[in-house]
PDB file of C-alpha atoms in Angstrom:
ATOM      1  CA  UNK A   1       7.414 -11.432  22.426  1.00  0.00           C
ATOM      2  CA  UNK A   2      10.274 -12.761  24.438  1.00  0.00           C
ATOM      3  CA  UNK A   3      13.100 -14.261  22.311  1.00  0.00           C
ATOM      4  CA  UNK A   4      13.492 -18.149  22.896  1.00  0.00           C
ATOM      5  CA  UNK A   5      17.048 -19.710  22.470  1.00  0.00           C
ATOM      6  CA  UNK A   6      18.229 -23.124  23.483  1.00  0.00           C
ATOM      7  CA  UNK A   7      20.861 -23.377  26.002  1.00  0.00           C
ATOM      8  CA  UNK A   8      23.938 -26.219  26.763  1.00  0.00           C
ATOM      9  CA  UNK A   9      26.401 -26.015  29.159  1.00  0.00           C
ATOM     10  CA  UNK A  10      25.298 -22.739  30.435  1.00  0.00           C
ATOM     11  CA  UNK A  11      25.626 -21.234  26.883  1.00  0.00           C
ATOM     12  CA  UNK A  12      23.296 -19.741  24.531  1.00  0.00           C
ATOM     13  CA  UNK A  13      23.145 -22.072  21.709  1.00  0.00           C
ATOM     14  CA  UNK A  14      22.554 -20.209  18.185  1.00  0.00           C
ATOM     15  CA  UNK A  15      20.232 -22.198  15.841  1.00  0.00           C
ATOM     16  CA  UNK A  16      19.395 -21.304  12.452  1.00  0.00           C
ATOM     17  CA  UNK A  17      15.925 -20.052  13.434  1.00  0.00           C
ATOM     18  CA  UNK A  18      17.703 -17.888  16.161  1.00  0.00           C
ATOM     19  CA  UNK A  19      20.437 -16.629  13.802  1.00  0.00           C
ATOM     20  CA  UNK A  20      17.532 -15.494  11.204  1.00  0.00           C
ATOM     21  CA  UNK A  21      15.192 -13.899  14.351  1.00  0.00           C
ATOM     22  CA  UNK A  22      18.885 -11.826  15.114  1.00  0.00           C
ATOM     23  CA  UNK A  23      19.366 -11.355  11.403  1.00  0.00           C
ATOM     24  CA  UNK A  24      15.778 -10.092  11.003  1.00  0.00           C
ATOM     25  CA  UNK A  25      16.068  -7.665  13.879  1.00  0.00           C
ATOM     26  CA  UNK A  26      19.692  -6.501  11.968  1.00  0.00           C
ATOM     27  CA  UNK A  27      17.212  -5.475   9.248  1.00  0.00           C
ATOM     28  CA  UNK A  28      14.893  -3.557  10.945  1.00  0.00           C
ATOM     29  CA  UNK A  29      15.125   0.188  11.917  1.00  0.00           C
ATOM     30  CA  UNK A  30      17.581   1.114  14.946  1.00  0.00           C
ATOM     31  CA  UNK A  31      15.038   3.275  16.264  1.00  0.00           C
ATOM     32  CA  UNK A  32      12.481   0.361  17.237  1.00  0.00           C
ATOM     33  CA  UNK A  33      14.981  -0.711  19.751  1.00  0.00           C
ATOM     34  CA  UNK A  34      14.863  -4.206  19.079  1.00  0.00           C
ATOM     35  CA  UNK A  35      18.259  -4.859  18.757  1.00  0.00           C
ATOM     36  CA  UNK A  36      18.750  -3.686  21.801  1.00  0.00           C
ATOM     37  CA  UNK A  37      16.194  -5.565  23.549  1.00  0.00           C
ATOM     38  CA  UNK A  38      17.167  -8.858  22.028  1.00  0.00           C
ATOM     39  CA  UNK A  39      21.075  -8.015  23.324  1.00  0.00           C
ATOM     40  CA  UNK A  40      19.747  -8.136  26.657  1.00  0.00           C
ATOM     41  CA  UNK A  41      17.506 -10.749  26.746  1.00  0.00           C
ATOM     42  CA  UNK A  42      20.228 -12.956  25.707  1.00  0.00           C
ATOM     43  CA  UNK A  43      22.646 -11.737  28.254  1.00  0.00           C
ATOM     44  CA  UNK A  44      19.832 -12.471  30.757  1.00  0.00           C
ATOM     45  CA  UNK A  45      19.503 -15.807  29.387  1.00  0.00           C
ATOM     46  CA  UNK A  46      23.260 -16.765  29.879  1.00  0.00           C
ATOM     47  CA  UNK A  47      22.980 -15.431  33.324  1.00  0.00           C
ATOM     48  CA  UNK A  48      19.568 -17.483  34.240  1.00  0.00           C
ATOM     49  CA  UNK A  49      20.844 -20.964  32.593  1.00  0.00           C
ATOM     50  CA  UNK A  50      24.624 -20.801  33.532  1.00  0.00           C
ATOM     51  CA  UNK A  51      25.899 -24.013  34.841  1.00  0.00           C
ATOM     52  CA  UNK A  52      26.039 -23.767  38.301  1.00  0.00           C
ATOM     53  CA  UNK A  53      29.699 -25.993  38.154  1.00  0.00           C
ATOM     54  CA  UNK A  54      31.072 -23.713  35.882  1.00  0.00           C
ATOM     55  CA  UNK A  55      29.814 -19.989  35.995  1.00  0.00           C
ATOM     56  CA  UNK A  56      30.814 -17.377  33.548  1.00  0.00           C
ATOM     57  CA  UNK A  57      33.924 -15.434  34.549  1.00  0.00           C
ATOM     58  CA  UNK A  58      32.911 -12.297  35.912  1.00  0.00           C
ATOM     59  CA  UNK A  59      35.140 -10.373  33.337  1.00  0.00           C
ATOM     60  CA  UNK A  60      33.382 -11.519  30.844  1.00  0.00           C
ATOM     61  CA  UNK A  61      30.215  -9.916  32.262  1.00  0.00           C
ATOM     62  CA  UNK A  62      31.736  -7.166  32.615  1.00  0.00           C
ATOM     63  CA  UNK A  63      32.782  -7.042  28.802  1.00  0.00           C
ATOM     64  CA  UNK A  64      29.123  -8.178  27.833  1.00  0.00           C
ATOM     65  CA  UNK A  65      27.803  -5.038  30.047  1.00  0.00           C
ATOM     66  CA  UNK A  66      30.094  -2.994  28.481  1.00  0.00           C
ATOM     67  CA  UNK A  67      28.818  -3.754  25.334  1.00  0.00           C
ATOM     68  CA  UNK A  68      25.636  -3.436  26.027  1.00  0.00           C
ATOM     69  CA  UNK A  69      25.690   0.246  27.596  1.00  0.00           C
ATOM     70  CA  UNK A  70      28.058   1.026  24.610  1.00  0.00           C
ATOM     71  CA  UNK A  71      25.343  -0.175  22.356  1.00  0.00           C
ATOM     72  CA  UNK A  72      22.251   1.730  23.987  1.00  0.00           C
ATOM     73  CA  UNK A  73      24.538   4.602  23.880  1.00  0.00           C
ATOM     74  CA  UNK A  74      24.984   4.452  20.255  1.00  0.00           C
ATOM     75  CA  UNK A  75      21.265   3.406  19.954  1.00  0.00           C
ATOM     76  CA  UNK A  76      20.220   6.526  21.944  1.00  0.00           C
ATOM     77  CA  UNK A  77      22.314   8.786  19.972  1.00  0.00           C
ATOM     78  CA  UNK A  78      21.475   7.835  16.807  1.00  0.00           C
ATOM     79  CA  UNK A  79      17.532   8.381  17.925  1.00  0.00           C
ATOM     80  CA  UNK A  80      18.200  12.024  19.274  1.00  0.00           C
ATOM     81  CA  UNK A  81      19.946  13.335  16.252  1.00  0.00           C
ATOM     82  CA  UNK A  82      17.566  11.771  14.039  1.00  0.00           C
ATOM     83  CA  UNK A  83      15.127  13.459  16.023  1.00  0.00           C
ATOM     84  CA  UNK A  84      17.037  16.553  15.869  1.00  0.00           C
ATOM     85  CA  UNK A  85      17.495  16.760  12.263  1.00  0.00           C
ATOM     86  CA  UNK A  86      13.441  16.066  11.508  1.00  0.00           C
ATOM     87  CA  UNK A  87      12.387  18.970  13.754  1.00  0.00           C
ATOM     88  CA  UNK A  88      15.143  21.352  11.653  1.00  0.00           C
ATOM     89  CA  UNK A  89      13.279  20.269   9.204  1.00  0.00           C
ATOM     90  CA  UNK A  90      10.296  22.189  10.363  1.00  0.00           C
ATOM     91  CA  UNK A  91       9.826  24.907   7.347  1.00  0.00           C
ATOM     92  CA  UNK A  92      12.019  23.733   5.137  1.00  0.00           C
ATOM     93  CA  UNK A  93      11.301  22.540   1.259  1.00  0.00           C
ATOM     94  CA  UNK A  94      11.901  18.792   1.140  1.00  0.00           C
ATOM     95  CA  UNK A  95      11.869  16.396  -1.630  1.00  0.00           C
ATOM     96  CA  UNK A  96      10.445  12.694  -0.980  1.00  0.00           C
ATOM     97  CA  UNK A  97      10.996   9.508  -2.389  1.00  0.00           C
ATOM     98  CA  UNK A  98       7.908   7.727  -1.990  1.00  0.00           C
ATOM     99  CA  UNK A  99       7.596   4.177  -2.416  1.00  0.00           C
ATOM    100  CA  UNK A 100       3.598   2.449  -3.175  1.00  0.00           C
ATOM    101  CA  UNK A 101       2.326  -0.500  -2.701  1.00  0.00           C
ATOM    102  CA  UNK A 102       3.205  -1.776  -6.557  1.00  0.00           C
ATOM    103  CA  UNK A 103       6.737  -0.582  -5.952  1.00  0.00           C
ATOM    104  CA  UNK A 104       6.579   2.427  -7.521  1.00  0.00           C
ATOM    105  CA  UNK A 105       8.918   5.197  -6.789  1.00  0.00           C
ATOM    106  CA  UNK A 106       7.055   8.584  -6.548  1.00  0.00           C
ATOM    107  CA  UNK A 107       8.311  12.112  -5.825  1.00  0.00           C
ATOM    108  CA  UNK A 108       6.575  14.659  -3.506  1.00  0.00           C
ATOM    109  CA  UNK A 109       8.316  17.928  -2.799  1.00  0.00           C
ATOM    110  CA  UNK A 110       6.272  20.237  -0.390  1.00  0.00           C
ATOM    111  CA  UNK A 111       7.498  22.302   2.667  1.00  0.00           C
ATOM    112  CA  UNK A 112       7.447  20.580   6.101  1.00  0.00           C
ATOM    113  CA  UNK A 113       4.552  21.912   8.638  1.00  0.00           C
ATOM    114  CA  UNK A 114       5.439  19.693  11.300  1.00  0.00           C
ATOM    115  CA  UNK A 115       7.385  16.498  12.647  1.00  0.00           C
ATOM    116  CA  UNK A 116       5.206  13.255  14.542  1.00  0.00           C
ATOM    117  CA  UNK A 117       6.850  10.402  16.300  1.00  0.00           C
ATOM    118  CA  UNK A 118       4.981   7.064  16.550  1.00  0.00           C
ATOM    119  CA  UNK A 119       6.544   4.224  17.795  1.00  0.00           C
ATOM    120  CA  UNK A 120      10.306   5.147  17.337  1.00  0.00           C
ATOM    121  CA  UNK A 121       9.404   6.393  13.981  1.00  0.00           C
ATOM    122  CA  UNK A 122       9.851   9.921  12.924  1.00  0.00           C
ATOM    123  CA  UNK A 123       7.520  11.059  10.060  1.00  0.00           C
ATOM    124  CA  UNK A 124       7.038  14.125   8.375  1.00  0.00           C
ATOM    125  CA  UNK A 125       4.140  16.370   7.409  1.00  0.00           C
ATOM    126  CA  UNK A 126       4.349  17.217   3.891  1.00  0.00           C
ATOM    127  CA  UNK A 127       1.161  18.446   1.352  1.00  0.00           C
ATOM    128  CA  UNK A 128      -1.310  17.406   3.944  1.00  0.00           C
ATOM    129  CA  UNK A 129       0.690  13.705   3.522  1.00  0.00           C
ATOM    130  CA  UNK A 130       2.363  11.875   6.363  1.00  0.00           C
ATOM    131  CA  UNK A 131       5.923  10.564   5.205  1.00  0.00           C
ATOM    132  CA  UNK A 132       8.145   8.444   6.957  1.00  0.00           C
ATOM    133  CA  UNK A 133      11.997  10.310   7.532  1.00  0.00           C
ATOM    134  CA  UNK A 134      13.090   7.629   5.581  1.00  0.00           C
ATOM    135  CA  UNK A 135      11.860   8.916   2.545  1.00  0.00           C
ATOM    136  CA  UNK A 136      13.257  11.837   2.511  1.00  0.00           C
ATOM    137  CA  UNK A 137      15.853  12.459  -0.643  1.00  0.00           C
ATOM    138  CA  UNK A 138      16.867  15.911  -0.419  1.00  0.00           C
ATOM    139  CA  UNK A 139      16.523  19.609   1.584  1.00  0.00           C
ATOM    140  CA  UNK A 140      16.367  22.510  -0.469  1.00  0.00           C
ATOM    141  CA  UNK A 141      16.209  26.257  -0.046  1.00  0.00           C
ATOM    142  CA  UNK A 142      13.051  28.658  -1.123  1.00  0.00           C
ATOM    143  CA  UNK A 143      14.799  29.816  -4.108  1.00  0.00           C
ATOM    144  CA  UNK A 144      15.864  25.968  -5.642  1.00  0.00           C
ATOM    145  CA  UNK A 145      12.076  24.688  -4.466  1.00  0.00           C
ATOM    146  CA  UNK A 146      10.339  27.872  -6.201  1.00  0.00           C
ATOM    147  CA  UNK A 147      12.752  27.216  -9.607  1.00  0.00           C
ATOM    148  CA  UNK A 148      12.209  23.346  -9.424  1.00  0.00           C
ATOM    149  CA  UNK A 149       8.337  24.286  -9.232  1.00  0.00           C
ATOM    150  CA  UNK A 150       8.434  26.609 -12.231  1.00  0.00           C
ATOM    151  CA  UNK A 151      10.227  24.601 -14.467  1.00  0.00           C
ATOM    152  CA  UNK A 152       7.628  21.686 -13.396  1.00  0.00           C
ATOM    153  CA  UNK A 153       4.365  23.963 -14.517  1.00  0.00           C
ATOM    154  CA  UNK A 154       6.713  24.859 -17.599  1.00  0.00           C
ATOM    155  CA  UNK A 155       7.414  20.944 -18.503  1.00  0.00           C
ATOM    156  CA  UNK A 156       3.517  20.607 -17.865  1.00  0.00           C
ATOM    157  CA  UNK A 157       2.343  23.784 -20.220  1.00  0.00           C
ATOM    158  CA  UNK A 158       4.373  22.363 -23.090  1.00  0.00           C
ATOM    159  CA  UNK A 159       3.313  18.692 -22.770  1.00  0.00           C
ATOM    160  CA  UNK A 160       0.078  20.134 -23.620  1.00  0.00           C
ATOM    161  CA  UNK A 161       1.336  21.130 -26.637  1.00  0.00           C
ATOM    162  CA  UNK A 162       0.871  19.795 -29.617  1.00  0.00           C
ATOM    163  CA  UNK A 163       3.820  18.540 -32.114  1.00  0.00           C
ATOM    164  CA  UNK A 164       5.311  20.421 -35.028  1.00  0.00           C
ATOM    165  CA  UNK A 165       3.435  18.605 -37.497  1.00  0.00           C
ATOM    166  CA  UNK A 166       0.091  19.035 -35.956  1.00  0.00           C
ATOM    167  CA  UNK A 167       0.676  22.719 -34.552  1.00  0.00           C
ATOM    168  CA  UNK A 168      -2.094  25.222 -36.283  1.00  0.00           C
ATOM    169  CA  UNK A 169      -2.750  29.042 -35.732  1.00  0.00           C
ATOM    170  CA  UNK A 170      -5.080  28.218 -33.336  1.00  0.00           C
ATOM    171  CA  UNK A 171      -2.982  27.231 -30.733  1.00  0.00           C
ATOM    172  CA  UNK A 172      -0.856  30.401 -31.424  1.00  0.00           C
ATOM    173  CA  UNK A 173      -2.293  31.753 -27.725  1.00  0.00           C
ATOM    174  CA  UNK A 174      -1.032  28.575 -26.059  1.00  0.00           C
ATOM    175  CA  UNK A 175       2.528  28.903 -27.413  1.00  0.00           C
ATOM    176  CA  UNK A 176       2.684  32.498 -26.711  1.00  0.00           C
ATOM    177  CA  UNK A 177       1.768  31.488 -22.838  1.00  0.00           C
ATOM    178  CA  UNK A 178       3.957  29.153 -22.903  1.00  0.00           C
ATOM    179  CA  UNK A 179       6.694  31.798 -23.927  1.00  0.00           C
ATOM    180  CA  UNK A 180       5.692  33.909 -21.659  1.00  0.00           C
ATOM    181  CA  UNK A 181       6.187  31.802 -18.290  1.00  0.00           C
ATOM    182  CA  UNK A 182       9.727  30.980 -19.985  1.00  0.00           C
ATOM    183  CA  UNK A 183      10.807  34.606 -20.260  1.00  0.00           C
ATOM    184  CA  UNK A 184       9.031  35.759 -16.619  1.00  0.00           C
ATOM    185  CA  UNK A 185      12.116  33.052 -14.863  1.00  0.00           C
ATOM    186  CA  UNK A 186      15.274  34.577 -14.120  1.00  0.00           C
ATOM    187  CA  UNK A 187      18.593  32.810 -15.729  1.00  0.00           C
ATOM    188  CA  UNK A 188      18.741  30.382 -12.065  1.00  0.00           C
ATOM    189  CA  UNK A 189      15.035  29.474 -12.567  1.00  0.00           C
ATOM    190  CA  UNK A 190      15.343  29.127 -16.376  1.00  0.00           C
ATOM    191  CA  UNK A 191      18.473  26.719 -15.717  1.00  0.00           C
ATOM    192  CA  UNK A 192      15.976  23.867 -14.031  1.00  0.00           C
ATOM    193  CA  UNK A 193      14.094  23.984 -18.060  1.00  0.00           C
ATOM    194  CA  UNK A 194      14.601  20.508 -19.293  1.00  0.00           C
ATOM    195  CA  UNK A 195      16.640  21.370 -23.034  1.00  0.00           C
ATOM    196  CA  UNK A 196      13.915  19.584 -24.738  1.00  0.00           C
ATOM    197  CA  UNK A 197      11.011  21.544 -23.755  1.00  0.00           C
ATOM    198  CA  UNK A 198      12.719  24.618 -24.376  1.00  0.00           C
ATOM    199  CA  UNK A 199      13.710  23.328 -28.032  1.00  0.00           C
ATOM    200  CA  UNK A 200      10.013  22.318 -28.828  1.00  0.00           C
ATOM    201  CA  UNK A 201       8.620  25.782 -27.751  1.00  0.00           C
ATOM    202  CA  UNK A 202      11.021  26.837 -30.024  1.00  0.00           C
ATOM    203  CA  UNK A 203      10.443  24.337 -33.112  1.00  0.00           C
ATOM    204  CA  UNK A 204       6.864  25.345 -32.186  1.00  0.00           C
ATOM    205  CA  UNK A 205       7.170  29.007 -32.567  1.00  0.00           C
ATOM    206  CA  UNK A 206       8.976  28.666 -36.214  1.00  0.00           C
ATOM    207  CA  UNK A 207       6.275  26.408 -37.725  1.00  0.00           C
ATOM    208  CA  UNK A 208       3.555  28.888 -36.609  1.00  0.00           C
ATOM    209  CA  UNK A 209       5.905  32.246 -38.515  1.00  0.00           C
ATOM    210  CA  UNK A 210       5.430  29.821 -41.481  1.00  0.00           C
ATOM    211  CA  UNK A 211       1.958  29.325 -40.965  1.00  0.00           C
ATOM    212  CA  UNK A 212       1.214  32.721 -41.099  1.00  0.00           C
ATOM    213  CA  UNK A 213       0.331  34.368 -44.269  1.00  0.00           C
ATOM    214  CA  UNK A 214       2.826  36.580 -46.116  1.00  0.00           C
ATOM    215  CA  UNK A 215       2.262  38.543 -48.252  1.00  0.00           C
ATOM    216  CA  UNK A 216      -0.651  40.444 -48.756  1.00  0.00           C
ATOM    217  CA  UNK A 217      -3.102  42.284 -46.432  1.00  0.00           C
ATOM    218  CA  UNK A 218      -4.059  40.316 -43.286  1.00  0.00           C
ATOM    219  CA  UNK A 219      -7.906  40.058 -42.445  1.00  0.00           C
ATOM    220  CA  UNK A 220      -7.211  42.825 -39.346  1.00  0.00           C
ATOM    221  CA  UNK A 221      -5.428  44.953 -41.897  1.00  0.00           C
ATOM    222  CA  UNK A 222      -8.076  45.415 -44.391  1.00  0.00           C
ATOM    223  CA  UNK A 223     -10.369  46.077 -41.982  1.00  0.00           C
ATOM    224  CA  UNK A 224      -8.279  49.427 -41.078  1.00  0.00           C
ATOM    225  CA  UNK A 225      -7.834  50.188 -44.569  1.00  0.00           C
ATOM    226  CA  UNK A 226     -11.718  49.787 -45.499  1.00  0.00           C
ATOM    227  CA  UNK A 227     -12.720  52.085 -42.528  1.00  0.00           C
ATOM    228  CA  UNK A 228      -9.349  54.599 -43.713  1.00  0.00           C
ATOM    229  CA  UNK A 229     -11.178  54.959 -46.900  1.00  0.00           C
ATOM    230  CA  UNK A 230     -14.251  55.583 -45.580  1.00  0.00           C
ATOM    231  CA  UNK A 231     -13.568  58.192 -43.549  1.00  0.00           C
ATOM    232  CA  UNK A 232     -11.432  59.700 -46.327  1.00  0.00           C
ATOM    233  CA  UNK A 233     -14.463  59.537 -48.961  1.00  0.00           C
TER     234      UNK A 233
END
């Protein structure tokens, strides 16, 4: 759509509906090229209604040209090494800052499988998900993604826990898995455990010692001592 601006005197007058088209244009991303294309159009607008009794200096087209190649330079620049940095990206472990349509900020971490450009954007392949590269929070090596994944299934295993004052010996087998994944990390993997989980397995484990019965034969140990005697008599 071609941008409309009134013109006096040869000049480009700015109204306040132009000034908000520019300011909305401002906004948008500097890979659509918009700002560029609205630069132009206005410098091809002074040209076209210049008063013919008083033409622009040519110095100051000059300056206005300058700016202009300075400013697709910049433009252009900005659009390869974004472009650059999003096929680097290729392989890598990313974490994404996803934004729906209630305004909701979600997180997706996932490795990269491949880049796609459409329409200046640059998106991003992620967990069979296309992502825009402005969503993108931070890069992170195989060993931080694989820790930030295991303490994530840890956080998740003890959520299905049940509190301290509900815990029974049946879910013994659920805290003892839950142990288990804890003590199969190494100390960088263990350092991504939130403090809180780890202190409920914990508070977990001491409630079911208590539950336990003391004292006395247990129902596996009679057993053994019934079929002792037996074989003795």
């Amino acid at each position: 759509m071609p941008l409309m601006a009134p013109v006096e005197n040869g000049k480009v007058v700015e109204t306040e509906t132009s000034a908000s088209a520019k300011s909305s244009k401002a906004n948008s991303s500097s890979t659509s090229g918009l700002d560029k294309e609205a630069f132009l159009q206005l410098l091809v607008a002074q040209m076209q209604y210049q008063d013919p009794l008083e033409p622009m200096d040519n110095t100051e087209y000059i300056s206005q040209l300058a700016t202009f190649s300075q400013l697709e330079a910049t433009q252009n620049m900005a659009d390869t090494i974004s472009q650059g940095m999003a096929n680097s990206l290729v392989g890598k472990y990313v974490f994404l800052n996803v934004t729906d349509k209630l305004g909701n900020v979600n997180t997706v971490a996932g490795k990269v499988d491949y880049v796609m450009y459409e329409n200046g954007e640059v998106y991003l392949a992620v967990n069979d998900g296309i992502y825009s590269l402005a969503d993108l929070d931070t890069v992170a090596d195989s060993a931080y993604y694989e820790a930030f994944e295991m303490a994530a299934a840890f956080s998740a295993a003890i959520a299905k826990l049940p509190t301290v004052g509900t815990v029974s010996l049946s879910d013994a087998k659920a805290v003892e898995d839950a142990r288990a994944m804890y003590d199969a990390m190494n100390s960088y993997q263990k350092g991504f455990v939130p403090q809180e989980d780890l202190a409920k397995l914990t508070a977990l484990e001491e409630k079911l010692k208590k539950l336990k019965p003391s004292g006395g034969d247990s129902s596996d140990d009679k057993e053994d001592k019934e079929d002792t005697e037996v074989k003795d008599g």
